[in-house]
Short mmCIF file of C-alpha atoms and ligand atoms in Angstrom, two decimals:
data_model
loop_
_atom_site.label_atom_id
_atom_site.label_comp_id
_atom_site.label_asym_id
_atom_site.label_seq_id
_atom_site.Cartn_x
_atom_site.Cartn_y
_atom_site.Cartn_z
CA UNK V 1 4.39 -8.53 35.65
CA UNK V 2 6.88 -9.57 32.88
CA UNK V 3 9.41 -6.91 31.05
CA UNK V 4 9.00 -5.51 27.64
CA UNK V 5 11.61 -5.23 25.46
CA UNK V 6 12.71 -1.50 24.39
CA UNK V 7 11.02 -0.32 21.70
CA UNK V 8 12.97 -0.94 17.88
CA UNK V 9 14.69 1.81 16.96
CA UNK V 10 11.56 2.62 14.40
CA UNK V 11 9.80 3.11 17.12
CA UNK V 12 11.98 5.25 18.80
CA UNK V 13 12.41 7.63 16.40
CA UNK V 14 8.48 7.84 15.63
CA UNK V 15 8.62 9.80 19.20
CA UNK V 16 11.79 11.24 19.25
CA UNK V 17 11.83 13.03 15.28
CA UNK V 18 9.15 15.27 14.15
CA UNK V 19 8.88 14.44 10.99
CA UNK V 20 7.90 17.89 9.51
CA UNK V 21 11.51 18.72 8.55
CA UNK V 22 12.13 22.06 7.14
CA UNK V 23 14.62 21.09 4.29
CA UNK V 24 15.60 24.90 3.44
CA UNK V 25 17.15 23.47 6.85
CA UNK V 26 18.07 20.25 5.66
CA UNK V 27 19.52 21.98 2.32
CA UNK V 28 22.18 23.48 4.52
CA UNK V 29 23.40 20.73 6.01
CA UNK V 30 26.35 18.87 4.84
CA UNK V 31 24.60 15.35 4.23
CA UNK V 32 27.05 13.64 6.62
CA UNK V 33 25.35 15.68 9.45
CA UNK V 34 21.87 13.91 8.95
CA UNK V 35 21.63 10.98 10.94
CA UNK V 36 20.70 7.66 9.50
CA UNK V 37 17.27 8.30 11.95
CA UNK V 38 16.87 11.58 10.56
CA UNK V 39 17.14 10.08 6.92
CA UNK V 40 14.44 7.43 7.33
CA UNK V 41 12.43 9.93 8.64
CA UNK V 42 12.31 11.75 5.47
CA UNK V 43 9.78 8.85 4.69
CA UNK V 44 7.42 10.87 6.63
CA UNK V 45 7.86 13.65 3.80
CA UNK V 46 7.60 11.89 1.18
CA UNK V 47 11.57 11.59 0.78
CA UNK V 48 13.28 8.56 0.38
CA UNK V 49 17.11 8.47 0.02
CA UNK V 50 18.08 6.34 -3.05
CA UNK V 51 20.57 3.65 -3.50
CA UNK V 52 23.02 6.13 -4.54
CA UNK V 53 24.65 7.87 -2.39
CA UNK V 54 23.52 11.83 -1.90
CA UNK V 55 20.16 10.66 -4.40
CA UNK V 56 16.50 11.37 -3.04
CA UNK V 57 12.89 9.76 -4.49
CA UNK V 58 10.71 12.71 -4.08
CA UNK V 59 6.80 10.91 -3.70
CA UNK V 60 3.98 13.21 -4.37
CA UNK V 61 0.49 12.74 -2.94
CA UNK V 62 -2.24 12.24 -5.65
CA UNK V 63 -5.54 11.48 -4.36
CA UNK V 64 -7.22 9.26 -6.52
CA UNK V 65 -4.11 9.03 -9.35
CA UNK V 66 -5.69 13.00 -10.42
CA UNK V 67 -4.15 15.81 -11.70
CA UNK V 68 -5.79 19.19 -13.26
CA UNK V 69 -3.45 19.50 -16.58
CA UNK V 70 -2.31 22.79 -14.29
CA UNK V 71 -0.79 20.27 -11.97
CA UNK V 72 0.42 17.80 -14.32
CA UNK V 73 2.92 21.24 -15.94
CA UNK V 74 3.48 22.13 -12.51
CA UNK V 75 4.84 19.02 -11.90
CA UNK V 76 6.70 18.42 -15.18
CA UNK V 77 8.32 22.35 -15.12
CA UNK V 78 10.03 20.49 -11.74
CA UNK V 79 11.12 17.21 -12.70
CA UNK V 80 13.06 19.30 -15.97
CA UNK V 81 14.40 21.11 -13.55
CA UNK V 82 15.45 19.33 -10.52
CA UNK V 83 15.07 15.40 -11.93
CA UNK V 84 17.05 14.78 -14.53
CA UNK V 85 13.91 14.85 -16.73
CA UNK V 86 11.48 12.47 -15.26
CA UNK V 87 8.81 11.17 -13.39
CA UNK V 88 7.36 7.51 -12.28
CA UNK V 89 3.69 6.32 -12.51
CA UNK V 90 3.34 4.52 -9.22
CA UNK V 91 1.27 1.70 -8.37
CA UNK V 92 -0.92 3.82 -6.27
CA UNK V 93 -1.65 6.03 -9.41
CA UNK V 94 1.47 8.83 -7.67
CA UNK V 95 3.73 10.97 -9.45
CA UNK V 96 8.34 9.83 -7.96
CA UNK V 97 10.90 12.11 -8.98
CA UNK V 98 13.98 10.30 -8.64
CA UNK V 99 17.85 11.78 -8.79
CA UNK V 100 16.96 14.34 -6.71
CA UNK V 101 19.46 16.30 -4.56
CA UNK V 102 19.43 17.52 -0.81
CA UNK V 103 19.69 20.96 -1.52
CA UNK V 104 16.69 20.71 -3.95
CA UNK V 105 14.20 18.53 -2.03
CA UNK V 106 12.09 21.65 -0.65
CA UNK V 107 11.90 23.21 -4.28
CA UNK V 108 10.08 20.50 -5.09
CA UNK V 109 8.06 20.79 -2.55
CA UNK V 110 7.40 24.22 -2.32
CA UNK V 111 6.89 23.77 -5.69
CA UNK V 112 4.17 21.56 -5.56
CA UNK V 113 2.43 22.94 -2.70
CA UNK V 114 1.85 26.40 -5.18
CA UNK V 115 -0.83 23.74 -6.80
CA UNK V 116 -1.99 22.01 -4.24
CA UNK V 117 -0.39 19.28 -4.43
CA UNK V 118 1.69 18.10 -0.85
CA UNK V 119 4.47 14.90 -0.23
CA UNK V 120 3.17 14.45 3.44
CA UNK V 121 2.51 11.06 4.34
CA UNK V 122 3.42 10.16 0.66
CA UNK V 123 5.66 7.63 2.73
CA UNK V 124 6.07 6.53 6.36
CA UNK V 125 3.90 4.75 8.81
CA UNK V 126 1.07 7.08 7.96
CA UNK V 127 -2.29 6.92 6.04
CA UNK V 128 -0.29 6.87 2.40
CA UNK V 129 -1.91 8.50 -0.73
CA UNK V 130 -5.61 7.61 -0.43
CA UNK V 131 -6.56 5.04 -3.96
CA UNK V 132 -9.61 4.38 -5.97
CA UNK V 133 -9.36 2.98 -9.74
CA UNK V 134 -8.31 4.99 -12.96
CA UNK V 135 -12.00 5.35 -13.93
CA UNK V 136 -13.28 7.75 -11.04
CA UNK V 137 -16.00 9.92 -11.75
CA UNK V 138 -16.32 8.83 -14.92
CA UNK V 139 -16.59 5.33 -15.64
CA UNK V 140 -19.75 3.57 -17.78
CA UNK V 141 -20.75 1.86 -14.23
CA UNK V 142 -19.77 4.42 -11.79
CA UNK V 143 -21.97 4.60 -8.38
CA UNK V 144 -22.43 7.88 -6.45
CA UNK V 145 -19.14 9.57 -6.33
CA UNK V 146 -15.71 7.91 -4.29
CA UNK V 147 -13.87 11.38 -6.11
CA UNK V 148 -16.17 12.81 -2.95
CA UNK V 149 -14.91 10.24 -0.69
CA UNK V 150 -11.64 9.87 -1.59
CA UNK V 151 -11.28 13.86 -0.93
CA UNK V 152 -12.75 13.85 2.20
CA UNK V 153 -10.46 11.23 3.44
CA UNK V 154 -7.26 13.08 1.83
CA UNK V 155 -8.46 16.03 3.97
CA UNK V 156 -9.08 14.85 7.26
CA UNK V 157 -7.61 16.23 9.50
CA UNK V 158 -7.83 13.40 12.01
CA UNK V 159 -6.41 10.65 9.26
CA UNK V 160 -3.93 12.61 7.72
CA UNK V 161 -2.10 13.42 10.96
CA UNK V 162 -1.65 10.20 11.93
CA UNK V 163 1.85 10.15 11.84
CA UNK V 164 2.58 7.41 13.99
CA UNK V 165 1.16 4.78 13.38
CA UNK V 166 2.43 1.12 13.61
CA UNK V 167 3.27 1.19 10.07
CA UNK V 168 2.11 1.61 6.67
CA UNK V 169 -1.66 2.06 5.81
CA UNK V 170 -3.33 1.81 2.67
CA UNK V 171 -7.14 2.83 1.85
CA UNK V 172 -8.92 2.54 -1.43
CA UNK V 173 -12.54 3.43 -2.39
CA UNK V 174 -13.59 2.37 -5.80
CA UNK V 175 -15.95 4.15 -8.02
CA UNK V 176 -17.85 0.86 -9.33
CA UNK V 177 -18.38 -2.85 -7.31
CA UNK V 178 -14.76 -4.02 -9.89
CA UNK V 179 -11.20 -5.32 -9.05
CA UNK V 180 -9.90 -1.81 -10.73
CA UNK V 181 -9.59 -0.28 -7.39
CA UNK V 182 -7.55 -2.95 -5.97
CA UNK V 183 -10.16 -3.28 -2.60
CA UNK V 184 -8.91 -6.62 -1.18
CA UNK V 185 -5.25 -6.08 -1.34
CA UNK V 186 -5.37 -2.38 0.71
CA UNK V 187 -5.54 -2.14 4.90
CA UNK V 188 -9.41 -0.30 4.07
CA UNK V 189 -11.72 -1.08 1.07
CA UNK V 190 -14.51 1.06 -0.13
CA UNK V 191 -17.35 -0.50 -2.56
CA UNK V 192 -20.25 1.65 -4.02
CA UNK V 193 -23.23 -0.20 -4.13
CA UNK V 194 -27.30 1.02 -4.60
CA UNK V 195 -30.05 0.10 -2.83
CA UNK V 196 -33.53 1.33 -4.05
CA UNK V 197 -31.36 4.32 -5.56
CA UNK V 198 -29.68 5.43 -2.46
CA UNK V 199 -26.10 4.90 -2.27
CA UNK V 200 -24.46 3.21 0.65
CA UNK V 201 -20.39 1.28 0.95
CA UNK V 202 -19.51 -2.54 1.34
CA UNK V 203 -16.43 -2.08 3.66
CA UNK V 204 -13.24 -4.43 3.69
CA UNK V 205 -10.45 -4.42 6.29
CA UNK V 206 -6.70 -6.53 6.46
CA UNK V 207 -5.92 -6.63 2.78
CA UNK V 208 -1.56 -6.01 2.39
CA UNK V 209 0.53 -7.62 -0.03
CA UNK V 210 4.28 -7.52 1.14
CA UNK V 211 6.06 -10.66 1.72
CA UNK V 212 3.77 -12.31 3.49
CA UNK V 213 0.21 -11.51 1.65
CA UNK V 214 -3.05 -11.22 3.11
CA UNK V 215 -6.52 -10.51 0.97
CA UNK V 216 -8.98 -8.86 2.55
CA UNK V 217 -12.10 -9.91 4.64
CA UNK V 218 -15.39 -8.17 3.88
CA UNK V 219 -16.36 -5.97 6.94
CA UNK V 220 -19.45 -4.50 6.98
CA UNK V 221 -22.62 -5.10 3.75
CA UNK V 222 -23.50 -1.61 4.13
CA UNK V 223 -22.18 1.36 5.72
CA UNK V 224 -24.45 4.83 5.40
CA UNK V 225 -22.71 6.88 2.92
CA UNK V 226 -22.95 10.09 6.07
CA UNK V 227 -20.54 6.73 8.23
CA UNK V 228 -18.16 5.89 6.06
CA UNK V 229 -15.37 8.41 7.55
CA UNK V 230 -16.39 7.58 10.73
CA UNK V 231 -15.82 3.77 10.12
CA UNK V 232 -12.81 4.87 8.06
CA UNK V 233 -11.19 6.35 11.05
CA UNK V 234 -12.00 3.77 13.82
CA UNK V 235 -10.07 1.40 11.93
CA UNK V 236 -7.28 3.53 11.81
CA UNK V 237 -7.43 4.19 15.33
CA UNK V 238 -8.22 0.29 16.24
CA UNK V 239 -5.06 -0.19 13.92
CA UNK V 240 -2.80 2.58 16.74
CA UNK V 241 -4.63 0.07 19.49
CA UNK V 242 -3.80 -3.13 18.02
CA UNK V 243 -1.58 -2.80 15.71
CA UNK V 244 1.85 -4.55 16.58
CA UNK V 245 4.82 -2.20 16.78
CA UNK V 246 7.64 -4.78 18.71
CA UNK V 247 8.07 -7.14 15.12
CA UNK V 248 7.76 -5.14 11.76
CA UNK V 249 7.16 -8.17 10.04
CA UNK V 250 3.55 -8.66 11.92
CA UNK V 251 2.54 -4.35 12.04
CA UNK V 252 0.38 -4.03 9.47
CA UNK V 253 -3.78 -3.98 10.01
CA UNK V 254 -4.09 -7.13 7.88
CA UNK V 255 -2.44 -8.93 10.57
CA UNK V 256 -4.79 -7.38 13.44
CA UNK V 257 -7.88 -8.63 11.05
CA UNK V 258 -6.74 -11.89 10.33
CA UNK V 259 -5.78 -12.81 14.36
CA UNK V 260 -9.20 -10.73 15.23
CA UNK V 261 -11.23 -12.42 11.98
CA UNK V 262 -13.83 -10.03 10.41
CA UNK V 263 -16.02 -10.18 12.84
CA UNK V 264 -14.58 -9.24 16.10
CA UNK V 265 -12.80 -6.01 13.65
CA UNK V 266 -16.06 -5.39 12.87
CA UNK V 267 -17.39 -5.17 16.61
CA UNK V 268 -13.92 -3.47 17.71
CA UNK V 269 -15.22 -0.29 14.92
CA UNK V 270 -18.43 -0.05 16.20
CA UNK V 271 -17.04 0.08 19.95
CA UNK V 272 -14.54 2.72 19.01
CA UNK V 273 -17.48 4.74 17.53
CA UNK V 274 -19.96 4.79 20.25
CA UNK V 275 -17.10 5.85 22.33
CA UNK V 276 -17.16 8.97 20.11
CA UNK V 277 -20.21 9.28 20.10
CA UNK V 278 -20.94 8.59 16.59
CA UNK V 279 -25.09 7.78 15.66
CA UNK V 280 -26.64 6.27 13.96
CA UNK V 281 -24.84 2.93 14.14
CA UNK V 282 -27.62 0.22 13.85
CA UNK V 283 -28.21 1.13 9.99
CA UNK V 284 -24.46 -0.68 9.34
CA UNK V 285 -24.83 -3.49 8.68
CA UNK V 286 -22.74 -6.24 8.87
CA UNK V 287 -21.40 -8.27 5.90
CA UNK V 288 -22.67 -12.06 5.92
CA UNK V 289 -20.36 -13.41 4.59
CA UNK V 290 -16.27 -12.29 5.28
CA UNK V 291 -15.34 -13.82 1.96
CA UNK V 292 -15.89 -10.66 -0.61
CA UNK V 293 -16.97 -10.45 -3.78
CA UNK V 294 -16.00 -8.62 -5.32
CA UNK V 295 -16.64 -7.51 -9.44
CA UNK V 296 -14.13 -8.70 -12.56
CA UNK V 297 -12.10 -6.10 -14.19
CA UNK V 298 -14.04 -4.35 -16.14
CA UNK V 299 -11.82 -2.75 -18.84
CA UNK V 300 -9.64 -5.33 -20.90
CA UNK V 301 -7.24 -2.77 -23.21
CA UNK V 302 -9.53 -0.93 -25.01
CA UNK V 303 -7.70 2.62 -26.04
CA UNK V 304 -11.17 4.80 -26.21
CA UNK V 305 -14.03 3.81 -23.02
CA UNK V 306 -16.87 6.12 -23.52
CA UNK V 307 -17.98 7.72 -19.74
CA UNK V 308 -21.24 7.55 -18.15
CA UNK V 309 -21.75 11.22 -18.91
CA UNK V 310 -23.23 11.76 -22.63
CA UNK V 311 -20.73 13.08 -25.20
CA UNK V 312 -17.84 12.24 -22.60
CA UNK V 313 -14.75 9.77 -23.55
CA UNK V 314 -11.64 8.33 -21.31
CA UNK V 315 -8.41 8.35 -23.69
CA UNK V 316 -5.82 5.95 -22.48
CA UNK V 317 -1.40 5.67 -22.83
CA UNK V 318 0.57 3.63 -22.18
CA UNK V 319 3.74 4.53 -20.20
CA UNK V 320 5.75 2.23 -20.85
CA UNK V 321 7.67 1.24 -17.06
CA UNK V 322 6.10 3.99 -16.28
CA UNK V 323 8.78 6.85 -16.62
CA UNK V 324 7.66 9.39 -19.03
CA UNK V 325 10.10 12.77 -19.98
CA UNK V 326 10.15 15.65 -20.03
CA UNK V 327 8.86 16.50 -24.06
CA UNK V 328 6.63 13.83 -23.85
CA UNK V 329 4.56 15.17 -20.63
CA UNK V 330 4.25 18.67 -22.19
CA UNK V 331 2.88 16.17 -24.83
CA UNK V 332 0.35 14.97 -23.21
CA UNK V 333 -0.47 17.65 -21.15
CA UNK V 334 -1.18 20.25 -24.19
CA UNK V 335 -3.42 17.91 -26.02
CA UNK V 336 -5.29 16.74 -22.30
CA UNK V 337 -5.84 21.02 -22.93
CA UNK V 338 -6.38 20.94 -26.46
CA UNK V 339 -8.87 17.80 -27.49
CA UNK V 340 -9.80 16.60 -23.77
CA UNK V 341 -11.58 18.02 -20.52
CA UNK V 342 -7.84 18.69 -18.30
CA UNK V 343 -7.55 15.98 -16.85
CA UNK V 344 -4.68 13.86 -15.94
CA UNK V 345 -5.71 10.22 -14.32
CA UNK V 346 -2.56 8.46 -13.06
CA UNK V 347 -3.47 4.56 -13.20
CA UNK V 348 -1.89 1.54 -11.27
CA UNK V 349 -0.96 -0.50 -13.65
CA UNK V 350 1.50 2.85 -14.26
CA UNK V 351 -0.12 4.57 -17.29
CA UNK V 352 -2.10 7.59 -17.88
CA UNK V 353 -5.50 7.52 -18.85
CA UNK V 354 -7.29 11.33 -20.18
CA UNK V 355 -10.71 12.37 -19.37
CA UNK V 356 -13.81 14.11 -20.54
CA UNK V 357 -12.54 14.20 -24.20
CA UNK V 358 -15.84 15.65 -25.79
CA UNK V 359 -16.64 12.37 -28.52
CA UNK V 360 -15.89 13.92 -31.70
CA UNK V 361 -12.91 14.79 -30.20
CA UNK V 362 -11.38 10.92 -28.73
CA UNK V 363 -10.00 9.58 -33.06
CA UNK V 364 -8.36 13.32 -33.27
CA UNK V 365 -6.86 12.48 -29.78
CA UNK V 366 -5.39 9.00 -30.46
CA UNK V 367 -4.32 9.61 -33.33
CA UNK V 368 -1.81 12.84 -32.55
CA UNK V 369 -1.35 10.25 -29.85
CA UNK V 370 0.72 7.61 -32.02
CA UNK V 371 2.19 10.62 -34.40
CA UNK V 372 3.83 11.93 -31.27
CA UNK V 373 4.70 8.42 -30.30
CA UNK V 374 2.97 6.84 -28.45
CA UNK V 375 1.12 3.65 -27.95
CA UNK V 376 -2.75 3.45 -26.37
CA UNK V 377 -2.95 -0.29 -27.50
CA UNK V 378 -2.15 -3.13 -25.37
CA UNK V 379 -3.47 -2.04 -21.83
CA UNK V 380 -3.94 -5.41 -19.31
CA UNK V 381 -1.49 -7.38 -22.35
CA UNK V 382 1.33 -8.21 -22.41
CA UNK V 383 2.80 -4.37 -23.74
CA UNK V 384 1.91 -3.67 -20.72
CA UNK V 385 3.88 -4.83 -17.17
CA UNK V 386 4.70 -3.46 -14.70
CA UNK V 387 7.44 -3.33 -13.30
CA UNK V 388 9.24 -1.58 -9.87
CA UNK V 389 12.74 -0.03 -9.86
CA UNK V 390 14.39 -2.80 -8.74
CA UNK V 391 18.36 -2.38 -8.35
CA UNK V 392 18.14 0.17 -10.55
CA UNK V 393 17.87 2.74 -7.50
CA UNK V 394 16.14 0.52 -3.97
CA UNK V 395 18.22 -0.18 -1.13
CA UNK V 396 16.54 -3.41 -0.83
CA UNK V 397 16.65 -4.45 -4.45
CA UNK V 398 17.59 -8.58 -5.18
CA UNK V 399 16.74 -8.13 -8.85
CA UNK V 400 17.68 -5.36 -11.79
CA UNK V 401 12.91 -5.51 -11.73
CA UNK V 402 13.38 -3.13 -15.17
CA UNK V 403 15.99 -5.07 -16.57
CA UNK V 404 13.46 -7.88 -16.62
CA UNK V 405 10.94 -5.60 -17.99
CA UNK V 406 13.09 -4.92 -20.63
CA UNK V 407 13.53 -8.72 -21.56
CA UNK V 408 9.85 -9.57 -21.42
CA UNK V 409 8.69 -6.24 -22.66
CA UNK V 410 11.25 -7.12 -26.21
CA UNK V 411 10.54 -10.52 -27.13
CA UNK V 412 7.04 -11.19 -26.13
CA UNK V 413 5.36 -7.62 -26.28
CA UNK V 414 6.59 -5.83 -30.02
CA UNK V 415 4.49 -8.82 -31.72
CA UNK V 416 0.78 -7.77 -31.96
CA UNK V 417 -0.63 -10.35 -32.99
CA UNK V 418 0.91 -13.34 -29.76
CA UNK V 419 -0.07 -10.35 -27.58
CA UNK V 420 -3.94 -10.16 -28.90
CA UNK V 421 -3.93 -14.07 -29.54
CA UNK V 422 -3.10 -14.55 -26.10
CA UNK V 423 -5.70 -12.14 -24.87
CA UNK V 424 -5.99 -10.20 -21.41
CA UNK V 425 -2.79 -10.93 -18.87
CA UNK V 426 -1.70 -9.02 -16.52
CA UNK V 427 2.40 -9.45 -15.85
CA UNK V 428 3.95 -7.70 -12.66
CA UNK V 429 8.05 -7.74 -11.51
CA UNK V 430 9.10 -6.89 -8.57
CA UNK V 431 12.42 -7.05 -7.37
CA UNK V 432 12.86 -8.54 -4.09
CA UNK V 433 9.74 -10.41 -1.65
CA UNK V 434 8.47 -6.42 -0.31
CA UNK V 435 6.59 -6.57 -3.78
CA UNK V 436 6.06 -2.82 -4.72
CA UNK V 437 5.09 -4.49 -8.67
CA UNK V 438 1.78 -6.40 -6.69
CA UNK V 439 3.52 -9.48 -8.04
CA UNK V 440 1.05 -11.60 -5.93
CA UNK V 441 -2.01 -10.88 -7.49
CA UNK V 442 -0.74 -10.69 -11.60
CA UNK V 443 -1.15 -13.13 -13.72
CA UNK V 444 2.18 -14.02 -13.61
CA UNK V 445 4.46 -12.49 -11.21
CA UNK V 446 8.10 -11.89 -10.68
CA UNK V 447 9.71 -11.86 -7.90
CA UNK V 448 13.24 -11.02 -7.12
CA UNK V 449 15.42 -14.08 -5.56
CA UNK V 450 18.90 -15.36 -6.44
CA UNK V 451 18.42 -18.82 -7.68
CA UNK V 452 20.71 -21.93 -7.75
CA UNK V 453 23.85 -22.05 -10.13
CA UNK V 454 24.51 -25.08 -12.10
CA UNK V 455 27.90 -24.42 -11.84
CA UNK V 456 28.40 -23.45 -8.28
CA UNK V 457 26.92 -20.79 -6.43
CA UNK V 458 23.54 -18.46 -6.98
CA UNK V 459 22.62 -16.02 -9.52
CA UNK V 460 20.55 -13.75 -9.53
CA UNK V 461 17.05 -14.39 -10.67
CA UNK V 462 12.64 -14.36 -9.86
CA UNK V 463 10.14 -16.79 -8.30
CA UNK V 464 7.52 -17.49 -11.07
CA UNK V 465 3.88 -17.13 -9.48
CA UNK V 466 0.90 -17.26 -11.89
CA UNK V 467 -3.05 -17.21 -10.96
CA UNK V 468 -3.23 -13.80 -8.77
CA UNK V 469 -6.23 -12.41 -9.10
CA UNK V 470 -8.40 -9.56 -7.36
CA UNK V 471 -11.71 -9.68 -8.12
CA UNK V 472 -14.04 -12.10 -6.53
CA UNK V 473 -12.84 -13.68 -3.21
CA UNK V 474 -8.87 -13.13 -4.94
CA UNK V 475 -6.67 -15.46 -5.22
CA UNK V 476 -2.77 -15.21 -4.05
CA UNK V 477 -0.61 -15.82 -7.19
CA UNK V 478 0.81 -19.40 -6.74
CA UNK V 479 4.84 -20.43 -6.80
CA UNK V 480 5.63 -21.89 -10.35
CA UNK V 481 9.68 -22.36 -10.54
CA UNK V 482 11.88 -20.10 -10.41
CA UNK V 483 14.31 -18.73 -13.56
CA UNK V 484 17.88 -17.44 -13.38
CA UNK V 485 17.99 -14.22 -15.28
CA UNK V 486 19.49 -15.08 -18.37
CA UNK V 487 17.09 -17.42 -18.73
CA UNK V 488 13.24 -15.20 -17.84
CA UNK V 489 12.06 -15.17 -21.43
CA UNK V 490 12.29 -19.14 -22.29
CA UNK V 491 10.36 -19.33 -18.75
CA UNK V 492 7.77 -17.20 -19.21
CA UNK V 493 6.81 -18.46 -23.21
CA UNK V 494 6.87 -22.37 -22.28
CA UNK V 495 4.11 -20.60 -19.31
CA UNK V 496 2.39 -18.41 -22.38
CA UNK V 497 2.74 -21.56 -24.89
CA UNK V 498 1.65 -24.42 -21.87
CA UNK V 499 -2.04 -21.73 -21.32
CA UNK V 500 -2.15 -21.57 -26.02
CA UNK V 501 -2.00 -25.25 -26.31
CA UNK V 502 -4.38 -25.69 -23.32
CA UNK V 503 -7.12 -23.78 -22.38
CA UNK V 504 -10.53 -24.76 -23.75
CA UNK V 505 -11.57 -21.50 -25.92
CA UNK V 506 -9.54 -18.41 -27.33
CA UNK V 507 -12.33 -16.81 -24.22
CA UNK V 508 -11.22 -18.78 -21.18
CA UNK V 509 -9.05 -15.97 -20.13
CA UNK V 510 -5.20 -16.93 -18.10
CA UNK V 511 -6.73 -16.81 -14.73
CA UNK V 512 -9.42 -18.79 -15.01
CA UNK V 513 -6.67 -22.10 -16.98
CA UNK V 514 -5.00 -21.74 -13.77
CA UNK V 515 -7.68 -22.24 -11.65
CA UNK V 516 -9.15 -24.92 -13.54
CA UNK V 517 -5.51 -27.13 -14.33
CA UNK V 518 -4.83 -26.83 -10.76
CA UNK V 519 -0.44 -25.53 -9.86
CA UNK V 520 0.56 -28.78 -10.24
CA UNK V 521 -0.86 -29.90 -13.39
CA UNK V 522 0.42 -26.18 -14.74
CA UNK V 523 4.32 -27.35 -13.19
CA UNK V 524 3.91 -30.52 -15.40
CA UNK V 525 2.33 -29.02 -18.71
CA UNK V 526 5.67 -26.22 -18.61
CA UNK V 527 8.00 -29.15 -17.36
CA UNK V 528 6.86 -30.64 -20.69
CA UNK V 529 7.15 -27.43 -23.35
FE1 SF4 I 1 12.04 -1.98 -3.80
FE2 SF4 I 1 11.25 -4.63 -3.17
FE3 SF4 I 1 10.09 -2.37 -3.78
FE4 SF4 I 1 11.44 -3.90 -6.23
S1 SF4 I 1 9.77 -4.42 -4.38
S2 SF4 I 1 10.69 -0.99 -5.53
S3 SF4 I 1 12.97 -4.11 -5.44
S4 SF4 I 1 11.20 -2.89 -1.94
#
């Protein structure tokens, strides 16, 4: 028999180090006594060692991105005390603290636990925060109750105690057939469907971005709601059995599904459920085609969205670069209680929505937000740029993505007439190929890289991609050009000007324009600008 190579260091650590650290004990240990392997395993508790020695990031898990104001107020109190007065909203609808001292990690974890929020499985080779779309529980088109499924999954020991998967595992549950829930870029993606008044679920698997992006395939067209958990658990089991533990670059479920194909992956799930004696499997319908068909984004810039429940509205707030300071957080929380329904939702574009706002309060709430300095206009448009932390805090970063954010925001997003003329257009900036900010599926995606310096050597810059989408069958953005950081504003301006000058009508979306003209024509247009 061929000799097996040794386990990788990560796999050894996962077997040898208990990921449930006692952070009170860690607080007492000198930093030098914590091994790099233990530091790496802190992630399983949502604790990341920052770029800056002896400072940490903590990611708390907020299923579906939803918090009550009581929970949010506690998060704010902890941020004020231990995280330099600031929190960040992530693209997986969670909250993150930065600049945490080792001695304070347990204080945040215990403080959040008192209001029912954990940081367990915030990072690591585990099932991560179960996401949905920010309209969940309220959106005008929702089918069934996605929040119920998200809660089931977040509370399920069989899912949440999977602490040694081959790699991270991401699940999304949509509240309607809408690309907002990012179904196609998750390992598992559920979309509700109604037949003759009965709610069931379409099931997708195998999506994931990172350095090599894959879009999910349709696996089942119909799964009865009472089998959703069995399928979700079976997919995690399939991942355990078939995921590659030798090469981390190939270890995500996306590679398993890609190699097996949709039909075989579905067969594997059915077989696993049969082993577990799950009943009613005949009612699951395989997908007629592996090519998914997800609805288009149903929201395009609205500040106020009428809820399905009559008399209630959603009010949306733009959070610049996802960072929210203590005083602003307290204002939002107070307004959510006084004029809203006491519910705060974090969006995957790193903004905030207030749900269950009585219609008669909506205008008053928007006016109060404006008076406090918040913006409510510009969602899914140029002012709504997503960027990761880049070289400011991340060990993997190549480029300073917050700097690129500010350059683009200041140059392109402050002129309301201009961004309204451009229309719906999402820019995402990611500081390295890991793609935490989802550049692959943005209208315009910037990915940090070193780019050629005409005077010799290389300089910090970005590869620019266009035309990504998560609706219909999805599309990974295509490479357009490279630009040094200093050139990033003129480069994006040329792209926007080419679009404005050549689109068929004001209503032709940027993503449709990209598809119509093709990438090489787009490159020529930009070169001639
Ligand atoms: Fe760090 Fe890269 Fe992720 Fe940005 S995309 S947060 S630089 S790993």
